[in-house]
Amino acid sequence: MASARIVLNPGAVIGAINPRIFGSFIEHLGRAVYGGIYEPGHPDADDKGFRRDVVALVKELGVSAIRYPGGNFVSGFRWEDSVGPRDQRPRRLDLAWHSTETNEIGLHEFQDWLDLVGSELMLAVNLGTRGTAEALDLLEYANLGRGSTRSDERAANGRPDPFDVRIWCLGNEMDGPWQLGHRSAEDYGKLAARTARAMKAFDPDLELVACGSSGSGMPTFLEWERTVLRESYDAVDYISCHAYYENDGDLGSFLASGVDMDGFIRQVAGVADAVQLERGSDKRIDISFDEWNIWYNSRFENVDKIAGVDNWPVAPRLLEDVYSVTDAVVFGSLLITLLSHADRVASASLAQLVNVIAPIMTEPGGPAWRQTTFFPFAETSRHAGPIALDVSLTSDTYETERYGEVDAVAAVATHDEASGSTAVFVVNRRVDGPTTLELDVSALPGTLRVDAVSLYDDDLEATNTATAPGRVGLRPNVDVSSDGNHRIRIELPAVSWTRVLLVPGH
Ligand code: AHR
């Protein structure tokens, strides 16, 4: 039997977990908005057309901040189109996704929806086809109390109080040749710096995210970050990271995707620190990991892309990936990696939330259901304590094609001093059998009640669908034993994700 061991010590603090690490992302893309969160006429829609079943699932998922309205979409977006009387809003071509944007849902409606789900708005400005002036207009519209044309417009449009958006993305993936307005690192860095300085002249406490690379595989990776930060260091607060993983058939490497994400974070943090040193600055730039997920992007690129000069559908089915058990285990391991960097990752956005590479799916006039990936996210956001702990992991290893020898187990713990409870999140990447995990709990005071759930299945390809929405779910893990001497053992099934909760008391 393979084995792994972790030590739970409330003193082994990685850092405080910023609740924004449990953020997500909704883009005007496919059926995320229209037919996703919004479907007037659906039997479960409220008087504004928002699906109540989706609201309930988003709340259950427990997402903190939601990045909006893109993504690639934002680089062609004119925010003014999306406010004011709805019957006068223009229909526009969305060149990023080859679709028509009706603007039926805009800033006000989206904020109404956020009020329902209880999440914070993380707003992206268009630095692709637009620039500093338009970003400032939007900022004034969104955040000024009253007394200017823009703020008065907002009040007249139904929101007397400002939206008071605290965290802003300065464009999206500007290193990507597919991005409208794509430019060099130097050009983008200067534009981001100019825009950030102007935005901070309005409110120095805004939190601003500069675009990092759109993936660690980009040819300009790290050089991009270095140049952008050299240009904008004093004016911005975070640098973004984006990472998507897919199973290309090399299962062992796919299961170890967290190793890649870990290296990605370390490399970007290293560059940010190097620029800090160069500048002799007291300020540290943290990471906004504002797009992460499993995404079968190869399918989109090769099969689903929309084309044709006369073909601009409204809310087409795009990027509707169906996630397997294996995908959910890898997904859970990515969350573990993010939490393991709680001292550096200040914000993260699961990309995305509804219908588009999403944990929540819907059918028009029909049900909404949880994909496999829903479960690790919901459990982690619900049970993670405020402090992330290093677990001094020792584990059996296995060989991967992409990353060499990797640990069969990945884990992180969190602690809540107020309640004394500790949560452990762990994956077993082994395909050929279970792993016995030993938890050394000698540093945790008192007697502990153990509660554990796992996600696994004999069929690694099992999914949840509209007709079988409950096929995959969490199962209580009862393979737990204690030697009465501060050691708890739990069996982790092959290819599984597990949450263990240790609560003081019997
Ligand atoms: O999340 C889907 C797309 O992935 C986003 O629009 C873009 O930023 C990224 O390439």
Short mmCIF file of N, CA and C in Angstrom, two decimals, residues 4 75 77 128 232 312 319 327 370 392 439 451 505:
data_model
loop_
_atom_site.label_atom_id
_atom_site.label_comp_id
_atom_site.label_asym_id
_atom_site.label_seq_id
_atom_site.Cartn_x
_atom_site.Cartn_y
_atom_site.Cartn_z
N ALA A 4 1.56 8.20 2.62
CA ALA A 4 1.97 9.61 2.71
C ALA A 4 1.73 10.04 4.15
N SER A 75 -12.11 43.33 -24.24
CA SER A 75 -11.20 44.11 -25.09
C SER A 75 -11.90 44.75 -26.29
N PHE A 77 -15.28 45.82 -25.65
CA PHE A 77 -16.52 46.24 -24.97
C PHE A 77 -16.56 47.75 -24.73
N GLY A 128 -7.89 47.19 -24.58
CA GLY A 128 -7.57 46.63 -25.89
C GLY A 128 -7.89 47.64 -26.97
N SER A 232 5.15 49.65 -14.51
CA SER A 232 3.94 50.03 -13.75
C SER A 232 4.04 49.76 -12.24
N TRP A 312 -23.41 35.69 -36.57
CA TRP A 312 -23.09 36.28 -35.26
C TRP A 312 -24.19 35.92 -34.28
N LEU A 319 -17.83 26.58 -25.28
CA LEU A 319 -16.98 26.18 -24.15
C LEU A 319 -17.79 25.45 -23.06
N ASP A 327 -11.16 15.14 -13.95
CA ASP A 327 -11.07 16.61 -14.03
C ASP A 327 -11.29 17.24 -12.64
N ARG A 370 -25.02 20.57 -10.82
CA ARG A 370 -23.61 20.71 -10.40
C ARG A 370 -22.74 19.79 -11.24
N SER A 392 4.05 19.88 5.95
CA SER A 392 5.28 19.06 5.97
C SER A 392 5.04 17.68 5.35
N LEU A 439 -2.02 11.27 9.42
CA LEU A 439 -2.03 12.66 9.89
C LEU A 439 -1.46 12.68 11.31
N ASP A 451 -14.30 14.20 10.44
CA ASP A 451 -15.34 14.06 9.42
C ASP A 451 -14.65 14.17 8.07
N GLY A 505 -13.50 18.07 20.34
CA GLY A 505 -14.69 17.51 20.99
C GLY A 505 -14.91 16.09 20.53
#
